[in-house]
Structure formats: structure tokens, C-alpha cells
PDB file of C-alpha atoms in Angstrom:
ATOM      1  CA  GLY A   1     -23.077  -7.709 -26.656  1.00 35.00           C
ATOM      2  CA  GLU A   2     -21.805  -6.856 -30.101  1.00 37.00           C
ATOM      3  CA  SER A   3     -18.369  -8.211 -30.812  1.00 43.00           C
ATOM      4  CA  VAL A   4     -15.914  -9.359 -33.395  1.00 49.00           C
ATOM      5  CA  GLY A   5     -15.262 -13.059 -33.148  1.00 45.00           C
ATOM      6  CA  LEU A   6     -13.614 -15.931 -34.954  1.00 42.00           C
ATOM      7  CA  HIS A   7     -14.963 -19.395 -35.762  1.00 44.00           C
ATOM      8  CA  LEU A   8     -11.756 -21.396 -35.397  1.00 45.00           C
ATOM      9  CA  PRO A   9      -9.149 -20.803 -32.733  1.00 84.00           C
ATOM     10  CA  THR A  10      -6.532 -22.985 -34.510  1.00 90.00           C
ATOM     11  CA  LEU A  11      -6.146 -23.821 -38.173  1.00 93.00           C
ATOM     12  CA  SER A  12      -3.613 -26.359 -39.389  1.00 95.00           C
ATOM     13  CA  VAL A  13      -2.762 -26.536 -43.088  1.00 96.00           C
ATOM     14  CA  GLN A  14      -0.181 -28.194 -45.271  1.00 97.00           C
ATOM     15  CA  GLU A  15       2.524 -26.095 -46.849  1.00 97.00           C
ATOM     16  CA  GLY A  16       1.425 -25.064 -50.315  1.00 97.00           C
ATOM     17  CA  ASP A  17      -2.285 -25.311 -49.570  1.00 97.00           C
ATOM     18  CA  ASN A  18      -4.585 -22.331 -49.405  1.00 97.00           C
ATOM     19  CA  SER A  19      -5.728 -21.102 -45.976  1.00 97.00           C
ATOM     20  CA  ILE A  20      -9.000 -19.469 -45.090  1.00 97.00           C
ATOM     21  CA  ILE A  21      -9.450 -17.692 -41.791  1.00 96.00           C
ATOM     22  CA  ASN A  22     -12.928 -16.520 -40.901  1.00 94.00           C
ATOM     23  CA  CYS A  23     -14.294 -13.726 -38.774  1.00 93.00           C
ATOM     24  CA  ALA A  24     -17.847 -12.809 -37.833  1.00 92.00           C
ATOM     25  CA  TYR A  25     -18.918  -9.344 -36.806  1.00 89.00           C
ATOM     26  CA  SER A  26     -22.233  -8.128 -35.506  1.00 82.00           C
ATOM     27  CA  ASN A  27     -22.167  -4.345 -35.874  1.00 87.00           C
ATOM     28  CA  SER A  28     -23.870  -3.321 -39.111  1.00 87.00           C
ATOM     29  CA  ALA A  29     -22.403   0.191 -38.761  1.00 87.00           C
ATOM     30  CA  SER A  30     -18.832  -1.086 -39.099  1.00 89.00           C
ATOM     31  CA  ASP A  31     -17.255   0.645 -42.089  1.00 87.00           C
ATOM     32  CA  TYR A  32     -13.706  -0.630 -42.136  1.00 90.00           C
ATOM     33  CA  PHE A  33     -12.031  -3.965 -41.441  1.00 94.00           C
ATOM     34  CA  ILE A  34      -8.442  -4.971 -41.099  1.00 95.00           C
ATOM     35  CA  TRP A  35      -6.439  -8.172 -40.730  1.00 96.00           C
ATOM     36  CA  TYR A  36      -3.307  -8.326 -38.636  1.00 96.00           C
ATOM     37  CA  LYS A  37      -0.676 -11.025 -38.349  1.00 97.00           C
ATOM     38  CA  GLN A  38       1.129 -11.555 -35.080  1.00 94.00           C
ATOM     39  CA  GLU A  39       4.223 -13.711 -34.921  1.00 93.00           C
ATOM     40  CA  SER A  40       5.396 -15.078 -31.611  1.00 88.00           C
ATOM     41  CA  GLY A  41       6.965 -12.384 -29.453  1.00 87.00           C
ATOM     42  CA  LYS A  42       6.151  -9.550 -31.842  1.00 91.00           C
ATOM     43  CA  GLY A  43       3.564  -6.851 -32.243  1.00 93.00           C
ATOM     44  CA  PRO A  44       0.673  -7.179 -34.702  1.00 94.00           C
ATOM     45  CA  GLN A  45       1.591  -6.460 -38.299  1.00 95.00           C
ATOM     46  CA  PHE A  46      -0.790  -5.139 -40.948  1.00 94.00           C
ATOM     47  CA  ILE A  47      -1.762  -7.578 -43.682  1.00 95.00           C
ATOM     48  CA  ILE A  48      -4.680  -6.106 -45.572  1.00 96.00           C
ATOM     49  CA  ASP A  49      -7.724  -3.926 -45.036  1.00 95.00           C
ATOM     50  CA  ILE A  50     -11.074  -3.384 -46.688  1.00 95.00           C
ATOM     51  CA  ARG A  51     -13.743  -0.724 -46.528  1.00 92.00           C
ATOM     52  CA  SER A  52     -17.394  -1.580 -46.257  1.00 92.00           C
ATOM     53  CA  ASN A  53     -18.111  -0.303 -49.782  1.00 93.00           C
ATOM     54  CA  MET A  54     -16.043  -3.168 -51.177  1.00 96.00           C
ATOM     55  CA  ASP A  55     -16.590  -6.921 -51.089  1.00 96.00           C
ATOM     56  CA  LYS A  56     -13.133  -8.090 -52.112  1.00 98.00           C
ATOM     57  CA  ARG A  57      -9.611  -6.830 -51.971  1.00 97.00           C
ATOM     58  CA  GLN A  58      -6.426  -8.563 -53.036  1.00 97.00           C
ATOM     59  CA  GLY A  59      -2.866  -8.192 -51.931  1.00 94.00           C
ATOM     60  CA  GLN A  60       0.213 -10.263 -52.437  1.00 93.00           C
ATOM     61  CA  ARG A  61      -0.943 -13.876 -51.834  1.00 96.00           C
ATOM     62  CA  VAL A  62      -3.768 -12.610 -49.625  1.00 98.00           C
ATOM     63  CA  THR A  63      -7.396 -11.806 -50.348  1.00 98.00           C
ATOM     64  CA  VAL A  64      -9.981 -10.410 -47.988  1.00 98.00           C
ATOM     65  CA  LEU A  65     -13.643 -11.048 -48.660  1.00 98.00           C
ATOM     66  CA  LEU A  66     -16.420  -9.099 -47.002  1.00 97.00           C
ATOM     67  CA  ASN A  67     -20.010 -10.292 -46.938  1.00 96.00           C
ATOM     68  CA  LYS A  68     -22.094  -7.580 -45.351  1.00 93.00           C
ATOM     69  CA  THR A  69     -25.317  -9.535 -45.706  1.00 94.00           C
ATOM     70  CA  VAL A  70     -24.197 -12.154 -43.221  1.00 94.00           C
ATOM     71  CA  LYS A  71     -21.625  -9.938 -41.505  1.00 93.00           C
ATOM     72  CA  HIS A  72     -18.714 -12.170 -42.336  1.00 94.00           C
ATOM     73  CA  LEU A  73     -15.096 -11.451 -43.157  1.00 96.00           C
ATOM     74  CA  SER A  74     -12.490 -13.903 -44.387  1.00 97.00           C
ATOM     75  CA  LEU A  75      -8.783 -13.863 -45.088  1.00 97.00           C
ATOM     76  CA  GLN A  76      -7.503 -16.178 -47.784  1.00 98.00           C
ATOM     77  CA  ILE A  77      -3.813 -16.956 -48.006  1.00 98.00           C
ATOM     78  CA  ALA A  78      -2.658 -18.606 -51.217  1.00 98.00           C
ATOM     79  CA  ALA A  79       0.109 -21.215 -51.264  1.00 97.00           C
ATOM     80  CA  THR A  80       0.616 -21.072 -47.507  1.00 97.00           C
ATOM     81  CA  GLN A  81       4.228 -21.032 -46.404  1.00 97.00           C
ATOM     82  CA  PRO A  82       5.891 -21.869 -43.066  1.00 96.00           C
ATOM     83  CA  GLY A  83       6.482 -18.141 -42.577  1.00 96.00           C
ATOM     84  CA  ASP A  84       2.727 -17.654 -42.511  1.00 97.00           C
ATOM     85  CA  SER A  85       2.493 -19.493 -39.190  1.00 96.00           C
ATOM     86  CA  ALA A  86       1.200 -16.915 -36.748  1.00 95.00           C
ATOM     87  CA  VAL A  87      -1.929 -15.679 -34.998  1.00 94.00           C
ATOM     88  CA  TYR A  88      -4.267 -13.703 -37.228  1.00 96.00           C
ATOM     89  CA  PHE A  89      -6.641 -11.059 -35.884  1.00 93.00           C
ATOM     90  CA  CYS A  90      -9.502  -9.337 -37.564  1.00 94.00           C
ATOM     91  CA  ALA A  91     -10.537  -5.890 -36.349  1.00 93.00           C
ATOM     92  CA  GLU A  92     -13.342  -3.539 -37.226  1.00 91.00           C
ATOM     93  CA  ASN A  93     -13.988   0.151 -37.055  1.00 87.00           C
ATOM     94  CA  ARG A  94     -17.515   0.449 -35.767  1.00 81.00           C
ATOM     95  CA  GLY A  95     -18.651   3.416 -37.783  1.00 68.00           C
ATOM     96  CA  THR A  96     -17.506   6.867 -38.769  1.00 59.00           C
ATOM     97  CA  GLY A  97     -16.224   8.866 -35.852  1.00 63.00           C
ATOM     98  CA  ARG A  98     -15.204   5.845 -33.844  1.00 68.00           C
ATOM     99  CA  ARG A  99     -11.747   6.302 -32.503  1.00 76.00           C
ATOM    100  CA  ALA A 100     -10.612   2.759 -31.779  1.00 83.00           C
ATOM    101  CA  LEU A 101     -10.682  -0.571 -33.556  1.00 87.00           C
ATOM    102  CA  THR A 102     -12.384  -3.561 -31.976  1.00 88.00           C
ATOM    103  CA  PHE A 103     -10.244  -6.692 -32.199  1.00 89.00           C
ATOM    104  CA  GLY A 104     -11.304 -10.300 -32.398  1.00 86.00           C
ATOM    105  CA  SER A 105      -9.749 -13.009 -30.273  1.00 83.00           C
ATOM    106  CA  GLY A 106      -7.491 -14.402 -33.012  1.00 90.00           C
ATOM    107  CA  THR A 107      -6.898 -17.606 -34.955  1.00 93.00           C
ATOM    108  CA  ARG A 108      -3.633 -19.486 -34.817  1.00 93.00           C
ATOM    109  CA  LEU A 109      -2.457 -20.717 -38.208  1.00 96.00           C
ATOM    110  CA  GLN A 110      -0.076 -23.668 -38.140  1.00 95.00           C
ATOM    111  CA  VAL A 111       1.616 -24.597 -41.396  1.00 96.00           C
ATOM    112  CA  GLN A 112       2.758 -28.194 -41.599  1.00 93.00           C
ATOM    113  CA  PRO A 113       5.811 -28.904 -43.815  1.00 89.00           C
TER     114      PRO A 113
ATOM    115  CA  ASN B   1      11.395   6.300 -39.418  1.00 75.00           C
ATOM    116  CA  ALA B   2      11.685   4.095 -36.358  1.00 85.00           C
ATOM    117  CA  GLY B   3       7.889   3.797 -36.184  1.00 94.00           C
ATOM    118  CA  VAL B   4       6.517   2.959 -32.734  1.00 97.00           C
ATOM    119  CA  THR B   5       9.103   2.199 -30.082  1.00 97.00           C
ATOM    120  CA  GLN B   6       8.471   0.847 -26.597  1.00 98.00           C
ATOM    121  CA  THR B   7      10.684   0.542 -23.558  1.00 97.00           C
ATOM    122  CA  PRO B   8      11.478  -1.554 -21.664  1.00 97.00           C
ATOM    123  CA  LYS B   9      11.155  -4.855 -23.547  1.00 96.00           C
ATOM    124  CA  PHE B  10      10.831  -6.861 -20.340  1.00 96.00           C
ATOM    125  CA  ARG B  11      10.197  -6.010 -16.712  1.00 97.00           C
ATOM    126  CA  ILE B  12       9.531  -7.881 -13.518  1.00 97.00           C
ATOM    127  CA  LEU B  13       7.737  -5.982 -10.767  1.00 97.00           C
ATOM    128  CA  LYS B  14       6.882  -6.858  -7.217  1.00 97.00           C
ATOM    129  CA  ILE B  15       3.297  -6.437  -6.055  1.00 98.00           C
ATOM    130  CA  GLY B  16       2.652  -2.827  -5.113  1.00 97.00           C
ATOM    131  CA  GLN B  17       5.520  -1.351  -7.103  1.00 97.00           C
ATOM    132  CA  SER B  18       4.994   1.305  -9.744  1.00 97.00           C
ATOM    133  CA  MET B  19       6.403   1.757 -13.202  1.00 97.00           C
ATOM    134  CA  THR B  20       5.947   3.635 -16.442  1.00 98.00           C
ATOM    135  CA  LEU B  21       5.894   1.967 -19.823  1.00 98.00           C
ATOM    136  CA  GLN B  22       7.235   4.289 -22.478  1.00 98.00           C
ATOM    137  CA  CYS B  23       5.886   4.636 -25.991  1.00 98.00           C
ATOM    138  CA  THR B  24       7.132   6.967 -28.710  1.00 98.00           C
ATOM    139  CA  GLN B  25       6.193   7.322 -32.345  1.00 98.00           C
ATOM    140  CA  ASP B  26       7.935   9.400 -34.998  1.00 96.00           C
ATOM    141  CA  MET B  27       5.206   9.349 -37.650  1.00 94.00           C
ATOM    142  CA  ASN B  28       3.386  12.450 -36.395  1.00 94.00           C
ATOM    143  CA  HIS B  29       0.285  10.380 -35.732  1.00 94.00           C
ATOM    144  CA  ASN B  30      -2.556  11.993 -33.838  1.00 93.00           C
ATOM    145  CA  TYR B  31      -3.996   8.802 -32.379  1.00 94.00           C
ATOM    146  CA  MET B  32      -2.182   6.601 -29.915  1.00 96.00           C
ATOM    147  CA  TYR B  33      -3.325   3.492 -28.062  1.00 96.00           C
ATOM    148  CA  TRP B  34      -2.363   1.158 -25.267  1.00 97.00           C
ATOM    149  CA  TYR B  35      -3.426  -2.489 -25.331  1.00 96.00           C
ATOM    150  CA  ARG B  36      -2.768  -5.451 -23.147  1.00 95.00           C
ATOM    151  CA  GLN B  37      -2.618  -9.004 -24.413  1.00 92.00           C
ATOM    152  CA  ASP B  38      -2.918 -11.908 -22.021  1.00 89.00           C
ATOM    153  CA  PRO B  39      -1.553 -15.326 -23.078  1.00 82.00           C
ATOM    154  CA  GLY B  40      -3.543 -16.850 -25.929  1.00 78.00           C
ATOM    155  CA  MET B  41      -5.934 -13.922 -26.004  1.00 83.00           C
ATOM    156  CA  GLY B  42      -6.686 -10.938 -28.180  1.00 85.00           C
ATOM    157  CA  LEU B  43      -5.957  -7.283 -27.588  1.00 91.00           C
ATOM    158  CA  LYS B  44      -7.837  -5.310 -24.971  1.00 91.00           C
ATOM    159  CA  LEU B  45      -7.823  -1.539 -25.146  1.00 93.00           C
ATOM    160  CA  ILE B  46      -6.623   0.186 -21.973  1.00 96.00           C
ATOM    161  CA  TYR B  47      -6.463   3.858 -22.926  1.00 96.00           C
ATOM    162  CA  TYR B  48      -6.217   5.907 -26.058  1.00 94.00           C
ATOM    163  CA  SER B  49      -5.495   9.472 -27.100  1.00 95.00           C
ATOM    164  CA  VAL B  50      -6.646  11.461 -30.113  1.00 92.00           C
ATOM    165  CA  GLY B  51      -4.052  14.182 -29.684  1.00 93.00           C
ATOM    166  CA  ALA B  52      -1.795  15.950 -27.233  1.00 95.00           C
ATOM    167  CA  GLY B  53      -3.645  16.748 -24.029  1.00 95.00           C
ATOM    168  CA  ILE B  54      -6.572  14.413 -24.766  1.00 94.00           C
ATOM    169  CA  THR B  55      -6.939  10.917 -23.366  1.00 95.00           C
ATOM    170  CA  ASP B  56      -9.842   8.536 -22.922  1.00 93.00           C
ATOM    171  CA  LYS B  57     -10.539   5.187 -21.296  1.00 93.00           C
ATOM    172  CA  GLY B  58     -10.801   1.952 -23.203  1.00 91.00           C
ATOM    173  CA  GLU B  59     -12.235  -1.381 -22.086  1.00 89.00           C
ATOM    174  CA  VAL B  60      -9.868  -2.119 -19.196  1.00 95.00           C
ATOM    175  CA  PRO B  61      -8.515   1.155 -17.711  1.00 96.00           C
ATOM    176  CA  ASN B  62      -8.550   0.229 -14.015  1.00 96.00           C
ATOM    177  CA  GLY B  63      -5.114   0.236 -12.438  1.00 96.00           C
ATOM    178  CA  TYR B  64      -3.561   2.352 -15.195  1.00 98.00           C
ATOM    179  CA  ASN B  65      -3.046   5.990 -16.010  1.00 97.00           C
ATOM    180  CA  VAL B  66      -1.840   7.797 -19.106  1.00 98.00           C
ATOM    181  CA  SER B  67      -0.785  11.230 -20.207  1.00 96.00           C
ATOM    182  CA  ARG B  68      -0.179  12.811 -23.599  1.00 97.00           C
ATOM    183  CA  SER B  69       1.866  15.974 -23.290  1.00 97.00           C
ATOM    184  CA  THR B  70       3.364  15.698 -26.788  1.00 97.00           C
ATOM    185  CA  THR B  71       2.297  14.199 -30.095  1.00 97.00           C
ATOM    186  CA  GLU B  72       5.185  11.732 -29.972  1.00 97.00           C
ATOM    187  CA  ASP B  73       4.909  10.266 -26.470  1.00 98.00           C
ATOM    188  CA  PHE B  74       2.182   8.307 -24.721  1.00 98.00           C
ATOM    189  CA  PRO B  75       3.428   6.768 -21.457  1.00 98.00           C
ATOM    190  CA  LEU B  76       1.372   4.238 -19.502  1.00 98.00           C
ATOM    191  CA  ARG B  77       1.655   4.314 -15.726  1.00 98.00           C
ATOM    192  CA  LEU B  78       0.994   1.442 -13.337  1.00 96.00           C
ATOM    193  CA  GLU B  79       0.721   2.798  -9.810  1.00 90.00           C
ATOM    194  CA  LEU B  80       0.255  -0.287  -7.630  1.00 94.00           C
ATOM    195  CA  ALA B  81       1.196  -3.356  -9.623  1.00 96.00           C
ATOM    196  CA  ALA B  82      -0.959  -6.439  -9.146  1.00 97.00           C
ATOM    197  CA  PRO B  83      -0.483 -10.006 -10.472  1.00 96.00           C
ATOM    198  CA  SER B  84      -3.526  -9.467 -12.683  1.00 96.00           C
ATOM    199  CA  GLN B  85      -1.483  -6.914 -14.616  1.00 97.00           C
ATOM    200  CA  THR B  86       0.953  -9.549 -15.799  1.00 97.00           C
ATOM    201  CA  SER B  87       0.611  -9.282 -19.547  1.00 96.00           C
ATOM    202  CA  VAL B  88       2.208  -8.077 -22.745  1.00 96.00           C
ATOM    203  CA  TYR B  89       1.556  -4.405 -23.397  1.00 98.00           C
ATOM    204  CA  PHE B  90       1.398  -2.980 -26.893  1.00 97.00           C
ATOM    205  CA  CYS B  91       1.389   0.629 -27.921  1.00 98.00           C
ATOM    206  CA  ALA B  92      -0.011   1.628 -31.309  1.00 96.00           C
ATOM    207  CA  SER B  93      -0.571   4.779 -33.304  1.00 96.00           C
ATOM    208  CA  ARG B  94      -2.410   5.870 -36.410  1.00 92.00           C
ATOM    209  CA  PRO B  95      -3.004   9.000 -38.461  1.00 89.00           C
ATOM    210  CA  ARG B  96      -6.228  10.943 -38.269  1.00 84.00           C
ATOM    211  CA  GLY B  97      -8.064   8.745 -40.774  1.00 75.00           C
ATOM    212  CA  GLU B  98      -9.407  11.324 -43.228  1.00 71.00           C
ATOM    213  CA  MET B  99      -9.270   8.781 -46.046  1.00 73.00           C
ATOM    214  CA  GLY B 100     -11.323   6.276 -44.097  1.00 73.00           C
ATOM    215  CA  ILE B 101      -8.225   4.237 -43.300  1.00 76.00           C
ATOM    216  CA  TYR B 102      -7.782   3.322 -39.666  1.00 83.00           C
ATOM    217  CA  GLU B 103      -4.701   1.109 -39.766  1.00 88.00           C
ATOM    218  CA  GLN B 104      -2.841   1.126 -36.479  1.00 92.00           C
ATOM    219  CA  TYR B 105       0.908   0.687 -36.322  1.00 94.00           C
ATOM    220  CA  PHE B 106       2.119  -1.369 -33.403  1.00 96.00           C
ATOM    221  CA  GLY B 107       5.243  -1.327 -31.310  1.00 97.00           C
ATOM    222  CA  PRO B 108       7.150  -4.504 -30.358  1.00 96.00           C
ATOM    223  CA  GLY B 109       5.561  -4.773 -26.914  1.00 97.00           C
ATOM    224  CA  THR B 110       6.626  -4.804 -23.273  1.00 97.00           C
ATOM    225  CA  ARG B 111       6.393  -8.082 -21.405  1.00 96.00           C
ATOM    226  CA  LEU B 112       5.507  -7.371 -17.773  1.00 97.00           C
ATOM    227  CA  THR B 113       5.446  -9.883 -14.950  1.00 97.00           C
ATOM    228  CA  VAL B 114       4.137  -8.965 -11.502  1.00 97.00           C
ATOM    229  CA  THR B 115       5.053 -11.352  -8.693  1.00 96.00           C
TER     230      THR B 115
END
């Protein structure tokens, strides 16, 4: 069935390096995407979002790229810090009028000092 | 604003017991959601509500019930607890989404163990 999924369950990077977390989606009607960060023992926290009429959006140290041709979403974190260690989820809104987001299974980012 | 609050933070239930997980938001959001998250897994939608008096099933509603009598509150009820319901439960809310923004705001979670 259609789903949101992630390529890598765990990503380990060195402090100061850039991180790229990927997400594939299969629903061409999806019009909105969002990345959440979840630290251990806490609820998911908003990082950045992007609408389907955009292909790039930047925040503070984070960039989301959307490639609708291949249905691919990525989160780039610049100069990764130990505080970035967490599980990252992508989620999609599968079209106008949908009432709930569909979440991927998550990628764990481990930042090595 | 306190945002989304959940109580209790932790609970241990015996098989067959019942309990209600409380969720309150003070942002006047129309939409509210309940998710469960099993260890090392993503979020699965249990139930959601688009406004007071309106609820609908998500992916995994069996064994749960909800009600939405006010905009602020969205309690989740477990009637006959089973070990399979051991999980972390998250409540979330969001505004109506007129601007095409569907960001959900999450509470801190309730960790439930059924033994």
C-alpha cells in the first residue's frame, strides 16, 4: 500500500559534519510535508515543513528538499551538533481535505563527538 | 500557553483494568489526535477529532474509545487493558489548516505498561 518510508533507520555522523536524512513517499496527491524531531522520552517537535508547490525551504541550520518527480523528501542539518541526536520523522498530508498526517517510521541520528 | 498537556506521565495497569488518558490543549485547536508509539517504531493513529462532538477512527482503534465534549479536551479510554496496549501514547492538536499548514503540536506522552 501507499506509505511514507525512510531509507536509513540509523545515521551516524561526526560532530560538525552535515547530516542528510531521506524519506520516500508514494502518494502523488500529498500536498504538505513536515519533519519532526523526537528526543528520548519526549513528544515529537516540529522542525520544518514544506508545501508541494515548493522544492526547497530553509530554516535555522536545516533545509528541506522536495523532489516531486521521484517522490523524495530530505532533511539536511548543517554543522550537526550533539543536541541534534534524536529520531527524525517525516510526515505527509495526503491531499486537500485529509484530516490526519501519515508518519514514516523514523531515522535515528547519532552524533559522534 | 501550556500547549498540549497529558496526564498521567506513567501508568502501570493490570490486564483487564480500565483507565482514561487525559489530553488538554489551550490553543483553541479544532483538530485533536491520539497516537501510540511502540518501542523503536513510528506513530500510529488511534483516533482523531475535527471538533467538539466529532470523532473518527484512525489506523489502530480497536481496544480504545474517545470522546470530545469540549474543544479543549480529548480523553482516550482503555476499557479492558491488554499487554498489546503497552506503549507510549501521544496526544496532538492542530488548527483548522486554512493556510495549508497542517503542523501538529504534540504533548509529552503517557507511558503505559500493561502486565
